[in-house]
CSV table of N, CA, C and O in Angstrom, one decimal:
chain,number,residue,atom,x,y,z
A,2,SER,N,-18.2,12.5,-15.5
A,2,SER,CA,-18.1,11.6,-14.0
A,2,SER,C,-18.9,10.3,-14.4
A,2,SER,O,-19.7,10.0,-15.3
A,3,MET,N,-18.4,9.7,-13.8
A,3,MET,CA,-18.6,7.7,-14.1
A,3,MET,C,-20.5,7.5,-12.5
A,3,MET,O,-20.8,6.6,-12.7
A,4,SER,N,-20.0,8.7,-11.6
A,4,SER,CA,-21.1,8.3,-11.0
A,4,SER,C,-22.3,9.3,-11.1
A,4,SER,O,-22.7,10.0,-11.0
A,5,ILE,N,-23.4,8.5,-10.2
A,5,ILE,CA,-24.9,8.9,-10.2
A,5,ILE,C,-25.2,8.9,-9.3
A,5,ILE,O,-25.0,8.2,-8.4
A,6,GLY,N,-26.0,9.6,-8.9
A,6,GLY,CA,-27.0,9.9,-7.4
A,6,GLY,C,-26.7,10.8,-6.6
A,6,GLY,O,-25.4,11.0,-6.7
A,7,SER,N,-27.5,11.3,-6.0
A,7,SER,CA,-27.5,12.5,-4.5
A,7,SER,C,-26.5,11.7,-3.7
A,7,SER,O,-25.9,12.5,-2.7
A,8,LYS,N,-27.0,10.7,-3.2
A,8,LYS,CA,-26.8,10.1,-1.9
A,8,LYS,C,-25.1,9.0,-2.0
A,8,LYS,O,-24.6,8.9,-2.1
A,9,GLN,N,-26.0,8.1,-2.4
A,9,GLN,CA,-25.7,6.8,-2.6
A,9,GLN,C,-25.1,7.0,-4.2
A,9,GLN,O,-26.0,6.7,-4.8
A,10,GLN,N,-23.6,6.6,-4.0
A,10,GLN,CA,-22.9,7.3,-5.2
A,10,GLN,C,-23.3,5.9,-6.0
A,10,GLN,O,-22.9,4.5,-5.4
A,11,ASP,N,-23.1,6.0,-7.7
A,11,ASP,CA,-23.2,4.6,-8.3
A,11,ASP,C,-23.3,4.5,-9.8
A,11,ASP,O,-22.3,5.4,-9.9
A,12,ILE,N,-22.1,3.8,-10.3
A,12,ILE,CA,-21.8,3.6,-11.5
A,12,ILE,C,-22.7,4.1,-12.6
A,12,ILE,O,-23.9,3.4,-12.5
A,13,HIS,N,-22.6,5.1,-13.3
A,13,HIS,CA,-23.4,4.9,-14.7
A,13,HIS,C,-22.7,3.6,-15.7
A,13,HIS,O,-22.3,4.1,-16.7
A,14,VAL,N,-23.8,2.8,-15.8
A,14,VAL,CA,-23.7,1.8,-16.2
A,14,VAL,C,-23.6,2.2,-17.7
A,14,VAL,O,-23.0,1.6,-18.6
A,15,GLY,N,-24.6,3.2,-18.5
A,15,GLY,CA,-24.5,3.7,-19.3
A,15,GLY,C,-23.6,4.4,-19.9
A,15,GLY,O,-22.8,3.9,-21.8
A,16,MET,N,-22.2,4.7,-19.0
A,16,MET,CA,-21.0,5.6,-19.8
A,16,MET,C,-19.9,4.1,-19.6
A,16,MET,O,-18.7,4.4,-19.8
A,17,LEU,N,-20.2,3.1,-18.7
A,17,LEU,CA,-18.8,2.1,-18.2
A,17,LEU,C,-18.1,1.9,-19.5
A,17,LEU,O,-17.1,1.7,-19.7
A,18,SER,N,-18.5,1.5,-20.5
A,18,SER,CA,-18.3,1.3,-21.6
A,18,SER,C,-17.8,2.1,-22.6
A,18,SER,O,-16.5,1.6,-23.3
A,19,GLU,N,-17.6,3.4,-22.2
A,19,GLU,CA,-16.9,4.7,-22.6
A,19,GLU,C,-15.5,4.8,-22.1
A,19,GLU,O,-14.5,5.7,-22.2
A,20,LEU,N,-15.6,4.3,-20.8
A,20,LEU,CA,-14.3,4.3,-19.8
A,20,LEU,C,-13.0,3.9,-19.8
A,20,LEU,O,-13.2,2.9,-20.2
A,21,PRO,N,-12.1,4.9,-20.7
A,21,PRO,CA,-10.7,4.3,-21.2
A,21,PRO,C,-9.5,3.2,-20.6
A,21,PRO,O,-9.8,3.6,-19.0
A,22,ILE,N,-9.3,2.4,-20.4
A,22,ILE,CA,-8.7,1.3,-19.8
A,22,ILE,C,-7.2,1.1,-20.7
A,22,ILE,O,-7.4,1.1,-21.2
A,23,PRO,N,-6.3,2.0,-20.0
A,23,PRO,CA,-5.5,1.7,-20.7
A,23,PRO,C,-4.2,0.3,-20.7
A,23,PRO,O,-4.9,-0.1,-19.2
A,24,LEU,N,-3.7,0.0,-22.2
A,24,LEU,CA,-3.1,-1.4,-21.8
A,24,LEU,C,-1.7,-1.0,-22.1
A,24,LEU,O,-1.0,-0.2,-23.1
A,25,ILE,N,-0.7,-1.8,-21.2
A,25,ILE,CA,0.3,-1.8,-21.3
A,25,ILE,C,1.3,-3.3,-21.6
A,25,ILE,O,0.4,-3.8,-21.5
A,26,GLY,N,2.2,-3.4,-22.2
A,26,GLY,CA,3.2,-4.1,-22.9
A,26,GLY,C,3.4,-5.5,-21.3
A,26,GLY,O,3.6,-5.1,-20.7
A,27,HIS,N,4.1,-6.6,-21.7
A,27,HIS,CA,4.6,-7.4,-21.1
A,27,HIS,C,5.7,-6.8,-19.9
A,27,HIS,O,5.3,-7.1,-19.2
A,28,ASP,N,6.6,-6.3,-20.9
A,28,ASP,CA,7.8,-5.8,-20.5
A,28,ASP,C,7.5,-4.7,-19.3
A,28,ASP,O,7.7,-4.7,-18.1
A,29,ASP,N,6.5,-3.5,-20.1
A,29,ASP,CA,5.4,-2.7,-18.8
A,29,ASP,C,5.1,-3.5,-17.6
A,29,ASP,O,4.8,-2.8,-16.2
A,30,LYS,N,4.6,-4.1,-17.4
A,30,LYS,CA,3.7,-5.3,-16.8
A,30,LYS,C,4.9,-5.7,-15.6
A,30,LYS,O,4.5,-5.4,-14.4
A,31,LYS,N,5.5,-6.3,-15.8
A,31,LYS,CA,6.4,-7.1,-15.5
A,31,LYS,C,7.7,-6.1,-15.0
A,31,LYS,O,7.5,-5.9,-13.4
A,32,ALA,N,7.7,-4.6,-15.0
A,32,ALA,CA,8.4,-3.3,-14.0
A,32,ALA,C,7.7,-3.5,-13.1
A,32,ALA,O,7.8,-2.7,-12.5
A,33,VAL,N,7.0,-2.6,-13.8
A,33,VAL,CA,5.7,-2.6,-12.6
A,33,VAL,C,5.6,-3.5,-11.4
A,33,VAL,O,5.5,-3.6,-10.1
A,34,GLU,N,5.1,-4.8,-12.1
A,34,GLU,CA,5.4,-5.9,-10.7
A,34,GLU,C,6.4,-6.1,-10.1
A,34,GLU,O,5.7,-6.0,-8.8
A,35,GLN,N,7.7,-5.5,-10.6
A,35,GLN,CA,8.7,-5.9,-10.1
A,35,GLN,C,8.9,-4.3,-9.0
A,35,GLN,O,9.2,-4.4,-7.6
A,36,LEU,N,8.2,-3.3,-9.1
A,36,LEU,CA,8.2,-1.9,-8.1
A,36,LEU,C,7.5,-2.2,-7.0
A,36,LEU,O,7.2,-2.2,-6.2
A,37,ILE,N,6.1,-3.3,-7.5
A,37,ILE,CA,5.0,-3.4,-6.6
A,37,ILE,C,5.3,-4.2,-5.1
A,37,ILE,O,5.9,-4.1,-3.8
A,38,ARG,N,6.3,-5.4,-5.8
A,38,ARG,CA,7.0,-6.2,-5.1
A,38,ARG,C,8.2,-5.8,-4.1
A,38,ARG,O,8.2,-6.1,-2.9
A,39,ASP,N,9.1,-4.9,-4.9
A,39,ASP,CA,9.9,-4.7,-4.3
A,39,ASP,C,9.7,-3.0,-3.0
A,39,ASP,O,9.9,-3.0,-1.9
A,40,ALA,N,8.3,-2.8,-3.7
A,40,ALA,CA,7.6,-1.6,-2.3
A,40,ALA,C,7.0,-2.5,-1.1
A,40,ALA,O,7.8,-2.2,-0.2
A,41,PHE,N,6.7,-3.7,-1.2
A,41,PHE,CA,6.5,-4.9,-0.1
A,41,PHE,C,7.6,-4.6,0.5
A,41,PHE,O,7.5,-4.5,2.1
A,42,LYS,N,8.3,-5.3,0.1
A,42,LYS,CA,9.8,-5.8,0.7
A,42,LYS,C,10.1,-4.8,1.1
A,42,LYS,O,10.4,-4.8,3.1
A,43,ALA,N,10.1,-3.3,0.9
A,43,ALA,CA,10.8,-2.3,1.9
A,43,ALA,C,9.8,-1.8,2.8
A,43,ALA,O,10.3,-2.1,4.1
A,44,LYS,N,8.1,-2.4,2.2
A,44,LYS,CA,8.1,-1.8,3.9
A,44,LYS,C,7.6,-3.2,5.0
A,44,LYS,O,7.5,-2.6,6.2
A,45,ASP,N,8.1,-4.2,4.6
A,45,ASP,CA,8.0,-5.3,5.3
A,45,ASP,C,9.7,-4.8,6.8
A,45,ASP,O,9.1,-5.0,8.0
A,46,LEU,N,10.3,-4.3,5.4
A,46,LEU,CA,11.5,-4.6,6.5
A,46,LEU,C,11.7,-3.0,7.2
A,46,LEU,O,12.5,-3.3,8.9
A,47,ALA,N,10.7,-2.1,6.4
A,47,ALA,CA,10.8,-1.0,7.8
A,47,ALA,C,10.1,-1.4,8.5
A,47,ALA,O,10.3,-1.0,9.8
A,48,ASP,N,9.2,-2.1,8.7
A,48,ASP,CA,8.3,-2.2,9.8
A,48,ASP,C,8.9,-3.3,10.4
A,48,ASP,O,8.7,-3.3,12.4
A,49,GLU,N,9.8,-4.5,10.6
A,49,GLU,CA,11.0,-4.7,11.4
A,49,GLU,C,11.9,-3.9,12.1
A,49,GLU,O,11.9,-4.0,13.0
A,50,TYR,N,12.7,-3.6,11.3
A,50,TYR,CA,13.0,-2.1,11.9
A,50,TYR,C,11.7,-1.6,12.7
A,50,TYR,O,12.9,-0.8,14.0
A,51,GLU,N,11.0,-0.5,12.7
A,51,GLU,CA,10.2,-0.1,13.5
A,51,GLU,C,10.0,-0.9,14.8
A,51,GLU,O,10.1,-0.2,16.0
A,52,ASN,N,9.8,-2.2,14.8
A,52,ASN,CA,9.1,-3.0,15.9
A,52,ASN,C,10.6,-2.9,16.9
A,52,ASN,O,10.6,-2.9,18.4
A,53,THR,N,12.2,-2.8,16.1
A,53,THR,CA,13.6,-3.2,17.0
A,53,THR,C,13.5,-1.8,17.9
A,53,THR,O,13.9,-1.9,18.5
A,54,ALA,N,13.6,-0.5,17.2
A,54,ALA,CA,13.4,0.7,17.6
A,54,ALA,C,12.6,0.8,18.8
A,54,ALA,O,12.7,1.1,19.7
A,55,ILE,N,11.0,0.1,18.9
A,55,ILE,CA,9.8,0.5,19.5
A,55,ILE,C,10.8,-0.8,21.0
A,55,ILE,O,10.6,-0.2,22.0
A,56,ALA,N,11.2,-2.0,20.5
A,56,ALA,CA,11.9,-2.4,21.3
A,56,ALA,C,13.4,-2.0,22.1
A,56,ALA,O,13.0,-2.2,23.7
A,57,MET,N,13.7,-1.7,21.5
A,57,MET,CA,14.8,-0.6,22.1
A,57,MET,C,14.5,0.3,23.2
A,57,MET,O,15.1,0.7,24.0
A,58,VAL,N,13.7,1.3,22.8
A,58,VAL,CA,13.4,2.2,23.7
A,58,VAL,C,12.6,1.9,24.5
A,58,VAL,O,12.9,2.6,26.1
A,59,GLU,N,11.5,0.8,24.4
A,59,GLU,CA,10.5,0.5,25.7
A,59,GLU,C,12.2,-0.6,26.8
A,59,GLU,O,11.6,-0.5,28.0
A,60,SER,N,13.1,-1.0,26.3
A,60,SER,CA,14.3,-1.3,27.1
A,60,SER,C,14.6,-0.3,27.8
A,60,SER,O,14.9,-0.7,28.9
A,61,GLY,N,14.9,0.9,26.6
A,61,GLY,CA,15.8,1.4,28.1
A,61,GLY,C,15.3,2.4,29.1
A,61,GLY,O,15.3,3.1,30.0
A,62,ILE,N,13.6,2.6,28.6
A,62,ILE,CA,13.0,3.0,29.5
A,62,ILE,C,12.7,2.2,31.1
A,62,ILE,O,12.8,2.7,32.4
A,63,LYS,N,12.6,0.8,30.5
A,63,LYS,CA,12.4,0.2,31.6
A,63,LYS,C,13.8,0.2,32.5
A,63,LYS,O,13.8,0.1,33.6
A,64,ALA,N,15.1,0.1,32.4
A,64,ALA,CA,16.1,-0.2,32.5
A,64,ALA,C,16.5,1.5,33.3
A,64,ALA,O,16.7,1.4,35.2
A,65,ALA,N,15.8,2.6,32.8
A,65,ALA,CA,16.1,3.4,33.2
A,65,ALA,C,15.1,3.7,34.7
A,65,ALA,O,15.5,4.3,35.9
A,66,ALA,N,14.1,3.3,34.7
A,66,ALA,CA,13.2,3.4,35.5
A,66,ALA,C,13.0,2.8,36.5
A,66,ALA,O,13.2,2.5,37.5
A,67,LYS,N,14.1,1.4,36.2
A,67,LYS,CA,14.5,0.7,37.4
A,67,LYS,C,15.5,1.0,38.8
A,67,LYS,O,16.2,0.5,39.6
A,68,LYS,N,16.6,2.1,37.9
A,68,LYS,CA,17.5,2.8,38.4
A,68,LYS,C,16.8,4.0,39.8
A,68,LYS,O,17.7,4.0,40.3
A,69,ASN,N,15.5,4.3,39.6
A,69,ASN,CA,15.0,5.5,39.9
A,69,ASN,C,14.2,4.5,40.6
A,69,ASN,O,13.8,4.6,41.7
């Protein structure tokens, strides 16, 4: 464990230099970057679709309420 303390946790500075940090090559970095960019684009598109769906449902509810 890298944290110490019983209430407010803190990083054990003495062990920090032993923390393994994996390094990846340039091609792998580019692949990860593209995955992240694609995920953000997909989330933005999903948000747009959700907003459109909400507007459609609200419009339908308002139209039905006017008929009654």
